[in-house]
Amino acid sequence: MVDITKLEKIVNKTRKIVEKSKEELYQLGESARREYERTKYELDSVKKQISEIIREVEKLEEEYMKARLYLMEVSREFKKYSEEEIKSAYEKAHEKQLELLSKREKEKMLRLTRDHLERNLKNLEATIKRAEELIVNIGMVLKILGNDLELISVEIGEIQQRQALGFSIIMAQEEERKRVAREIHDGPAQSLANIVMRAEYCLKLMELDPCRVREELMALMEMVRKSLQDVRKIIFDLRPMSLDDLGLVPALKKYVEIFQNDCGIFVELTVLGVEYPLESGQAVAIFRVIHEAMTNVKKYARASQVVIKVEFLKNKVNVLVRDNGVGFDVEKVFSEKQGKAFGIIGMRERIQLLNGRFEIKSSPNRGTEVFLSVPVAAR
Ligand SMILES: Nc1ncnc2c1ncn2[C@@H]1O[C@H](COP(=O)(O)OP(=O)(O)O)[C@@H](O)[C@H]1O
Ligand SMILES: [Mg+2]
């Protein structure tokens, strides 16, 4: 048998791993997004600094230009200016020049930083996009995995159920065969052996006491008749031919008659509604279940009376078999027999195979009630 719990374990483990990967991926995506925000903020601030520094550089260039012009003027008209003034003009120009150089250097650095940040940002953007795609993909994988695995486990469940179904039905059939073998062994087989012996005796009598042969032959005939009856009963139990030819109710009537004669329990058969032909599988299953219920009555119930009710409704057939016998503890029988109550399990499974409903109710000294309901095509 397929071990469904093992498979389920594997399935769950796989799902967990994939789910964990999804979670990790999500976290990766999240940290990339945070990094992206941070980088973007930094970039904005660098860009601001750059535009500031550009303004500063422009201003400085102007100031430097002015300082140089002034210096040129002072140098040209050096007689007009004191040495002090010339020196200061020169220093001022030089200072502005240095300042300008340093600012330009700073601008260059900032531009480099900006380019670097922009590249980072692009990479982060790609990472985030990739993570999102992967999360979607993994989500899809999980969905497919989940659906398929669910389907698989449903399928396995069904297979197992079918296996179990088949198993109990086979066991019930095996029980039935045992019963038939025993019946033939105890009944007709013994009678036939007896008949052979009596026939031999008749042969002897023909020589010794011919007058008694007639009497003996009469007894022999009676034995043969009884054996024939037994054989017919066994054949009927195996498969009532009237089930196919005449339908469920006539087969039941015949069965009830034999049952009553056989074990002296009064059976009341009631048919409600008008009988309509059932599919052969349905008729056989219903008959088998009633048969098994009645066999149990005979074997265990010690009942004096059985009621069989068959109800033909528009879209289903209901059957009730109730005895007034000793009853039994259903739960207890099932737990003690640990699924070996093949008779009852077989009944339930036959009905389940027809998508029907099966119930057995019983309690000690309260009798037993077997109920079944099988859906049929609406008429
Ligand atoms: N009508 C009944 N009255 C009393 N006991 C019953 C009746 N039907 C079933 N049982 C009890 O339930 C048990 C299980 O029945 P079943 O599944 O048909 O198995 P089996 O007939 O092989 O014992 C029986 O052994 C018997 O103890
Ligand atoms: Mg039984």
Short mmCIF file of C-alpha atoms and ligand atoms in Angstrom, two decimals:
data_model
loop_
_atom_site.label_atom_id
_atom_site.label_comp_id
_atom_site.label_asym_id
_atom_site.label_seq_id
_atom_site.Cartn_x
_atom_site.Cartn_y
_atom_site.Cartn_z
CA MET A 1 0.00 0.00 0.00
CA VAL A 2 1.16 3.56 -0.69
CA ASP A 3 2.12 5.20 2.58
CA ILE A 4 0.21 8.43 2.40
CA THR A 5 1.57 9.84 5.66
CA LYS A 6 5.14 9.48 4.40
CA LEU A 7 4.27 11.19 1.16
CA GLU A 8 2.45 13.90 3.00
CA LYS A 9 5.54 14.49 5.12
CA ILE A 10 7.68 14.90 2.01
CA VAL A 11 5.08 17.16 0.47
CA ASN A 12 4.94 19.35 3.56
CA LYS A 13 8.72 19.52 3.85
CA THR A 14 9.05 20.59 0.22
CA ARG A 15 6.38 23.19 0.65
CA LYS A 16 8.07 24.51 3.78
CA ILE A 17 11.43 24.83 2.04
CA VAL A 18 9.89 26.67 -0.89
CA GLU A 19 7.95 28.90 1.47
CA LYS A 20 11.11 29.67 3.43
CA SER A 21 12.92 30.58 0.22
CA LYS A 22 10.08 32.87 -0.66
CA GLU A 23 10.31 34.52 2.76
CA GLU A 24 14.08 34.96 2.42
CA LEU A 25 13.69 36.36 -1.05
CA TYR A 26 11.11 38.78 0.23
CA GLN A 27 13.50 39.93 2.92
CA LEU A 28 16.29 40.32 0.39
CA GLY A 29 13.96 42.43 -1.72
CA GLU A 30 13.03 44.50 1.31
CA SER A 31 16.63 45.26 2.25
CA ALA A 32 17.40 46.13 -1.38
CA ARG A 33 14.48 48.52 -1.29
CA ARG A 34 15.73 50.13 1.93
CA GLU A 35 19.19 50.43 0.41
CA TYR A 36 17.61 51.98 -2.66
CA GLU A 37 15.80 54.59 -0.57
CA ARG A 38 18.96 55.41 1.33
CA THR A 39 21.02 55.72 -1.86
CA LYS A 40 18.38 57.85 -3.48
CA TYR A 41 18.35 60.18 -0.50
CA GLU A 42 22.12 60.44 -0.60
CA LEU A 43 22.05 61.07 -4.35
CA ASP A 44 19.52 63.86 -3.93
CA SER A 45 21.66 65.49 -1.32
CA VAL A 46 24.78 65.13 -3.48
CA LYS A 47 22.91 66.63 -6.42
CA LYS A 48 21.88 69.56 -4.23
CA GLN A 49 25.48 70.02 -3.13
CA ILE A 50 26.58 69.94 -6.74
CA SER A 51 24.18 72.67 -7.81
CA GLU A 52 25.25 74.69 -4.80
CA ILE A 53 28.87 74.25 -5.58
CA ILE A 54 28.27 75.14 -9.22
CA ARG A 55 26.77 78.43 -8.08
CA GLU A 56 29.68 78.98 -5.71
CA VAL A 57 32.18 78.20 -8.46
CA GLU A 58 30.46 80.64 -10.81
CA LYS A 59 30.52 83.29 -8.12
CA LEU A 60 34.14 82.58 -7.37
CA GLU A 61 35.04 82.71 -11.06
CA GLU A 62 33.48 86.14 -11.22
CA GLU A 63 35.29 87.27 -8.10
CA TYR A 64 38.53 85.80 -9.36
CA MET A 65 38.07 87.58 -12.67
CA LYS A 66 37.47 90.85 -10.85
CA ALA A 67 40.49 90.31 -8.63
CA ARG A 68 42.64 89.65 -11.69
CA LEU A 69 41.35 92.69 -13.51
CA TYR A 70 42.07 94.77 -10.44
CA LEU A 71 45.51 93.24 -10.19
CA MET A 72 46.15 94.03 -13.85
CA GLU A 73 45.03 97.58 -13.34
CA VAL A 74 47.16 97.95 -10.24
CA SER A 75 50.16 96.46 -12.02
CA ARG A 76 49.70 98.72 -15.01
CA GLU A 77 49.24 101.87 -12.98
CA PHE A 78 51.68 100.85 -10.29
CA LYS A 79 52.70 104.45 -9.72
CA LYS A 80 49.22 105.31 -8.60
CA TYR A 81 49.16 102.51 -5.98
CA SER A 82 51.25 101.83 -2.99
CA GLU A 83 53.33 98.75 -2.69
CA GLU A 84 50.99 97.62 0.05
CA GLU A 85 48.03 97.91 -2.23
CA ILE A 86 49.72 96.06 -5.02
CA LYS A 87 50.68 93.26 -2.69
CA SER A 88 47.18 92.97 -1.28
CA ALA A 89 45.68 92.96 -4.80
CA TYR A 90 48.05 90.21 -5.77
CA GLU A 91 47.27 88.18 -2.65
CA LYS A 92 43.55 88.62 -3.13
CA ALA A 93 43.74 87.30 -6.69
CA HIS A 94 45.90 84.41 -5.59
CA GLU A 95 43.56 83.56 -2.73
CA LYS A 96 40.57 83.58 -5.06
CA GLN A 97 42.44 81.38 -7.48
CA LEU A 98 43.21 78.81 -4.75
CA GLU A 99 39.67 78.92 -3.50
CA LEU A 100 38.39 78.39 -7.01
CA LEU A 101 40.72 75.46 -7.57
CA SER A 102 39.64 73.78 -4.35
CA LYS A 103 35.96 74.35 -5.11
CA ARG A 104 36.41 72.92 -8.58
CA GLU A 105 38.15 69.91 -7.08
CA LYS A 106 35.27 69.49 -4.67
CA GLU A 107 32.80 69.78 -7.56
CA LYS A 108 34.69 67.09 -9.43
CA MET A 109 34.58 64.80 -6.37
CA LEU A 110 30.88 65.40 -5.92
CA ARG A 111 30.24 64.58 -9.57
CA LEU A 112 32.17 61.35 -9.18
CA THR A 113 30.14 60.47 -6.08
CA ARG A 114 26.94 61.27 -7.95
CA ASP A 115 27.88 59.01 -10.86
CA HIS A 116 28.76 56.23 -8.46
CA LEU A 117 25.48 56.60 -6.58
CA GLU A 118 23.53 56.65 -9.83
CA ARG A 119 25.16 53.42 -10.89
CA ASN A 120 24.35 51.84 -7.51
CA LEU A 121 20.80 53.00 -7.78
CA LYS A 122 20.41 51.36 -11.19
CA ASN A 123 21.80 48.07 -9.84
CA LEU A 124 19.51 48.19 -6.83
CA GLU A 125 16.56 48.89 -9.07
CA ALA A 126 17.41 45.80 -11.12
CA THR A 127 17.82 43.71 -7.96
CA ILE A 128 14.45 44.80 -6.63
CA LYS A 129 12.79 44.06 -9.94
CA ARG A 130 14.42 40.63 -10.11
CA ALA A 131 13.41 39.83 -6.52
CA GLU A 132 9.83 40.80 -7.28
CA GLU A 133 9.79 38.61 -10.38
CA LEU A 134 11.23 35.71 -8.43
CA ILE A 135 8.68 36.12 -5.66
CA VAL A 136 5.91 36.01 -8.23
CA ASN A 137 7.49 32.92 -9.80
CA ILE A 138 7.90 31.18 -6.47
CA GLY A 139 4.33 32.08 -5.62
CA MET A 140 3.31 30.42 -8.85
CA VAL A 141 5.48 27.39 -8.07
CA LEU A 142 3.92 27.17 -4.63
CA LYS A 143 0.47 27.37 -6.13
CA ILE A 144 1.18 24.72 -8.73
CA LEU A 145 2.98 22.62 -6.13
CA GLY A 146 0.14 23.06 -3.67
CA ASN A 147 -2.56 22.27 -6.19
CA ASP A 148 -0.76 19.32 -7.70
CA LEU A 149 0.27 17.92 -4.36
CA GLU A 150 -3.24 18.34 -3.10
CA LEU A 151 -4.48 16.58 -6.19
CA ILE A 152 -1.89 13.87 -5.70
CA SER A 153 -2.83 13.33 -2.08
CA VAL A 154 -6.51 13.35 -2.95
CA GLU A 155 -5.78 10.81 -5.65
CA ILE A 156 -3.73 8.68 -3.30
CA GLY A 157 -6.49 8.91 -0.73
CA GLU A 158 -8.95 7.69 -3.34
CA ILE A 159 -6.66 4.88 -4.43
CA GLN A 160 -6.23 3.82 -0.83
CA GLN A 161 -9.93 3.98 -0.24
CA ARG A 162 -10.50 1.88 -3.32
CA GLN A 163 -7.84 -0.55 -2.15
CA ALA A 164 -9.45 -0.76 1.26
CA LEU A 165 -12.86 -1.12 -0.35
CA GLY A 166 -11.68 -3.90 -2.60
CA PHE A 167 -9.93 -5.57 0.31
CA SER A 168 -12.98 -5.79 2.54
CA ILE A 169 -15.19 -6.87 -0.32
CA ILE A 170 -12.71 -9.61 -1.17
CA MET A 171 -12.60 -10.64 2.48
CA ALA A 172 -16.39 -10.67 2.64
CA GLN A 173 -16.47 -12.75 -0.53
CA GLU A 174 -13.94 -15.12 0.98
CA GLU A 175 -16.17 -15.45 4.04
CA GLU A 176 -19.09 -16.11 1.76
CA ARG A 177 -17.16 -18.82 -0.09
CA LYS A 178 -16.23 -20.41 3.21
CA ARG A 179 -19.87 -20.37 4.19
CA VAL A 180 -20.96 -21.92 0.89
CA ALA A 181 -18.25 -24.58 1.11
CA ARG A 182 -19.36 -25.42 4.64
CA GLU A 183 -22.99 -25.53 3.59
CA ILE A 184 -22.25 -27.88 0.71
CA HIS A 185 -20.04 -29.98 2.94
CA ASP A 186 -22.57 -30.24 5.76
CA GLY A 187 -25.60 -30.48 3.50
CA PRO A 188 -25.67 -31.96 0.01
CA ALA A 189 -22.20 -33.57 0.17
CA GLN A 190 -23.12 -35.53 3.30
CA SER A 191 -26.55 -36.37 1.98
CA LEU A 192 -25.05 -37.68 -1.24
CA ALA A 193 -22.61 -39.86 0.70
CA ASN A 194 -25.58 -41.08 2.69
CA ILE A 195 -27.61 -41.72 -0.44
CA VAL A 196 -24.82 -43.83 -1.93
CA MET A 197 -24.74 -45.89 1.25
CA ARG A 198 -28.51 -46.32 1.29
CA ALA A 199 -28.52 -47.29 -2.38
CA GLU A 200 -25.95 -49.99 -1.65
CA TYR A 201 -28.18 -51.13 1.19
CA CYS A 202 -31.13 -51.29 -1.22
CA LEU A 203 -29.12 -53.54 -3.54
CA LYS A 204 -28.43 -55.87 -0.62
CA LEU A 205 -32.09 -55.77 0.45
CA MET A 206 -33.19 -56.83 -3.03
CA GLU A 207 -31.48 -60.15 -2.35
CA LEU A 208 -32.29 -60.50 1.36
CA ASP A 209 -35.72 -58.93 1.86
CA PRO A 210 -37.25 -57.64 -1.42
CA CYS A 211 -40.42 -56.57 0.35
CA ARG A 212 -38.64 -53.82 2.23
CA VAL A 213 -36.94 -52.36 -0.87
CA ARG A 214 -39.93 -50.23 -1.78
CA GLU A 215 -40.04 -48.65 1.66
CA GLU A 216 -36.30 -48.05 1.58
CA LEU A 217 -36.47 -46.54 -1.91
CA MET A 218 -39.18 -44.14 -0.72
CA ALA A 219 -36.90 -42.97 2.09
CA LEU A 220 -34.08 -42.64 -0.41
CA MET A 221 -36.22 -40.49 -2.69
CA GLU A 222 -37.10 -38.28 0.23
CA MET A 223 -33.40 -37.82 0.92
CA VAL A 224 -32.74 -36.94 -2.70
CA ARG A 225 -35.60 -34.45 -2.67
CA LYS A 226 -34.23 -32.84 0.47
CA SER A 227 -30.74 -32.66 -1.04
CA LEU A 228 -32.11 -31.09 -4.17
CA GLN A 229 -33.82 -28.49 -2.00
CA ASP A 230 -30.57 -27.82 -0.20
CA VAL A 231 -28.70 -27.44 -3.46
CA ARG A 232 -31.37 -25.08 -4.80
CA LYS A 233 -31.11 -23.00 -1.66
CA ILE A 234 -27.37 -22.80 -1.95
CA ILE A 235 -27.65 -21.80 -5.59
CA PHE A 236 -30.25 -19.19 -4.68
CA ASP A 237 -28.05 -17.81 -1.93
CA LEU A 238 -25.14 -17.60 -4.31
CA ARG A 239 -27.10 -15.58 -6.78
CA PRO A 240 -30.85 -15.55 -7.04
CA MET A 241 -31.51 -15.74 -10.75
CA SER A 242 -34.86 -14.08 -10.24
CA LEU A 243 -32.92 -10.93 -9.29
CA ASP A 244 -32.02 -10.39 -12.92
CA ASP A 245 -35.24 -11.74 -14.41
CA LEU A 246 -37.90 -10.50 -12.04
CA GLY A 247 -36.27 -7.76 -9.99
CA LEU A 248 -35.41 -7.06 -6.36
CA VAL A 249 -38.79 -7.55 -4.72
CA PRO A 250 -39.64 -10.98 -6.17
CA ALA A 251 -36.14 -12.18 -5.32
CA LEU A 252 -36.60 -10.87 -1.78
CA LYS A 253 -40.00 -12.55 -1.45
CA LYS A 254 -38.50 -15.85 -2.44
CA TYR A 255 -35.58 -15.35 -0.09
CA VAL A 256 -37.86 -14.45 2.81
CA GLU A 257 -39.90 -17.61 2.22
CA ILE A 258 -36.78 -19.78 2.31
CA PHE A 259 -35.45 -17.91 5.32
CA GLN A 260 -38.64 -18.39 7.31
CA ASN A 261 -38.80 -22.10 6.52
CA ASP A 262 -35.17 -22.47 7.31
CA CYS A 263 -34.97 -20.90 10.73
CA GLY A 264 -38.50 -20.28 11.86
CA ILE A 265 -38.14 -16.55 12.35
CA PHE A 266 -41.15 -14.55 11.26
CA VAL A 267 -40.31 -12.05 8.53
CA GLU A 268 -42.54 -9.18 7.53
CA LEU A 269 -41.63 -7.81 4.11
CA THR A 270 -43.21 -4.46 3.23
CA VAL A 271 -42.79 -2.68 -0.07
CA LEU A 272 -43.62 1.03 -0.21
CA GLY A 273 -44.05 2.81 -3.54
CA VAL A 274 -44.09 1.05 -6.85
CA GLU A 275 -41.12 -1.09 -7.72
CA TYR A 276 -39.17 0.06 -10.75
CA PRO A 277 -36.29 -1.77 -12.38
CA LEU A 278 -32.91 -1.04 -10.82
CA GLU A 279 -29.52 -1.25 -12.45
CA SER A 280 -28.23 -4.77 -12.05
CA GLY A 281 -25.32 -3.63 -9.83
CA GLN A 282 -27.71 -1.76 -7.56
CA ALA A 283 -30.17 -4.63 -7.24
CA VAL A 284 -27.38 -7.11 -6.49
CA ALA A 285 -25.76 -4.81 -3.92
CA ILE A 286 -29.05 -4.14 -2.12
CA PHE A 287 -29.92 -7.82 -2.14
CA ARG A 288 -26.46 -8.75 -0.83
CA VAL A 289 -26.72 -6.27 2.01
CA ILE A 290 -30.15 -7.54 3.03
CA HIS A 291 -28.85 -11.08 2.72
CA GLU A 292 -25.87 -10.34 4.96
CA ALA A 293 -28.10 -8.57 7.49
CA MET A 294 -30.45 -11.56 7.55
CA THR A 295 -27.53 -13.99 7.89
CA ASN A 296 -26.40 -12.03 10.93
CA VAL A 297 -29.92 -12.16 12.32
CA LYS A 298 -29.92 -15.91 11.90
CA LYS A 299 -26.44 -16.29 13.38
CA TYR A 300 -26.50 -13.87 16.31
CA ALA A 301 -29.78 -12.10 16.98
CA ARG A 302 -31.89 -14.83 18.53
CA ALA A 303 -34.81 -12.83 17.22
CA SER A 304 -38.38 -13.95 16.79
CA GLN A 305 -39.26 -11.36 14.22
CA VAL A 306 -37.67 -9.35 11.41
CA VAL A 307 -39.11 -6.43 9.52
CA ILE A 308 -37.82 -5.67 6.04
CA LYS A 309 -39.04 -2.44 4.50
CA VAL A 310 -38.20 -1.49 0.93
CA GLU A 311 -39.20 1.97 -0.19
CA PHE A 312 -39.09 3.04 -3.86
CA LEU A 313 -38.89 6.85 -3.91
CA LYS A 314 -38.52 9.21 -6.84
CA ASN A 315 -34.75 9.38 -6.71
CA LYS A 316 -33.68 6.75 -4.22
CA VAL A 317 -34.40 3.37 -2.75
CA ASN A 318 -34.48 3.01 1.04
CA VAL A 319 -34.21 -0.30 2.81
CA LEU A 320 -34.61 -1.11 6.49
CA VAL A 321 -33.92 -4.46 8.14
CA ARG A 322 -34.89 -4.53 11.80
CA ASP A 323 -34.85 -7.48 14.19
CA ASN A 324 -36.12 -7.79 17.74
CA GLY A 325 -33.15 -9.81 18.90
CA VAL A 326 -30.38 -9.42 21.46
CA GLY A 327 -28.61 -6.59 19.65
CA PHE A 328 -24.97 -5.74 20.15
CA ASP A 329 -22.63 -2.87 20.95
CA VAL A 330 -21.67 -1.59 17.50
CA GLU A 331 -18.71 0.50 18.72
CA LYS A 332 -17.37 -2.35 20.77
CA VAL A 333 -17.66 -4.92 18.01
CA PHE A 334 -15.78 -2.60 15.68
CA SER A 335 -13.00 -1.77 18.11
CA GLU A 336 -12.62 -5.36 19.28
CA LYS A 337 -12.71 -6.84 15.82
CA GLN A 338 -10.37 -4.06 14.67
CA GLY A 339 -11.88 -3.74 11.24
CA LYS A 340 -12.50 -7.45 10.94
CA ALA A 341 -16.26 -7.20 10.96
CA PHE A 342 -16.09 -7.92 7.27
CA GLY A 343 -19.77 -8.60 6.98
CA ILE A 344 -20.78 -5.14 8.16
CA ILE A 345 -17.82 -3.41 6.49
CA GLY A 346 -18.66 -5.19 3.26
CA MET A 347 -22.28 -4.00 3.50
CA ARG A 348 -21.18 -0.42 4.05
CA GLU A 349 -18.72 -0.55 1.18
CA ARG A 350 -21.15 -2.01 -1.30
CA ILE A 351 -23.49 0.87 -0.55
CA GLN A 352 -20.69 3.44 -0.60
CA LEU A 353 -19.70 2.23 -4.05
CA LEU A 354 -23.20 3.21 -5.15
CA ASN A 355 -22.80 6.62 -3.44
CA GLY A 356 -25.45 5.58 -0.99
CA ARG A 357 -25.89 5.92 2.75
CA PHE A 358 -25.48 3.04 5.17
CA GLU A 359 -26.24 2.94 8.88
CA ILE A 360 -26.33 0.22 11.46
CA LYS A 361 -27.91 0.87 14.83
CA SER A 362 -27.98 -1.61 17.65
CA SER A 363 -27.71 -1.82 21.38
CA PRO A 364 -27.79 -4.83 23.67
CA ASN A 365 -31.36 -6.15 24.15
CA ARG A 366 -32.79 -3.52 21.84
CA GLY A 367 -32.49 -5.37 18.56
CA THR A 368 -30.61 -4.30 15.47
CA GLU A 369 -31.50 -1.95 12.66
CA VAL A 370 -29.72 -1.84 9.32
CA PHE A 371 -30.62 1.06 7.06
CA LEU A 372 -29.48 1.84 3.55
CA SER A 373 -30.37 4.40 0.96
CA VAL A 374 -29.18 4.24 -2.64
CA PRO A 375 -29.65 7.11 -5.09
CA VAL A 376 -31.18 6.23 -8.44
CA ALA A 377 -31.75 8.26 -11.58
CA ALA A 378 -34.83 10.41 -10.95
CA ARG A 379 -38.00 9.13 -12.53
N1 LIG B 1 -28.50 -8.64 13.97
C1 LIG B 1 -27.52 -8.82 14.88
N2 LIG B 1 -27.81 -9.15 16.15
C2 LIG B 1 -26.84 -9.34 17.08
N3 LIG B 1 -25.52 -9.20 16.83
C3 LIG B 1 -25.15 -8.86 15.57
C4 LIG B 1 -26.11 -8.67 14.54
N4 LIG B 1 -25.46 -8.32 13.42
C5 LIG B 1 -24.15 -8.32 13.73
N5 LIG B 1 -23.94 -8.65 15.02
C6 LIG B 1 -22.65 -8.68 15.73
O1 LIG B 1 -21.70 -7.98 14.95
C7 LIG B 1 -20.58 -8.78 14.66
C8 LIG B 1 -20.03 -8.45 13.31
O2 LIG B 1 -20.87 -8.86 12.26
P1 LIG B 1 -20.29 -9.10 10.83
O3 LIG B 1 -19.53 -7.89 10.43
O4 LIG B 1 -21.38 -9.53 9.93
O5 LIG B 1 -19.20 -10.24 11.02
P2 LIG B 1 -19.43 -11.80 11.18
O6 LIG B 1 -20.85 -12.10 10.78
O7 LIG B 1 -18.43 -12.38 10.28
O8 LIG B 1 -19.16 -12.06 12.62
C9 LIG B 1 -21.08 -10.21 14.80
O9 LIG B 1 -20.03 -11.04 15.14
C10 LIG B 1 -22.10 -10.07 15.90
O10 LIG B 1 -21.47 -10.11 17.15
MG MG B 2 -21.95 -11.47 9.23
#
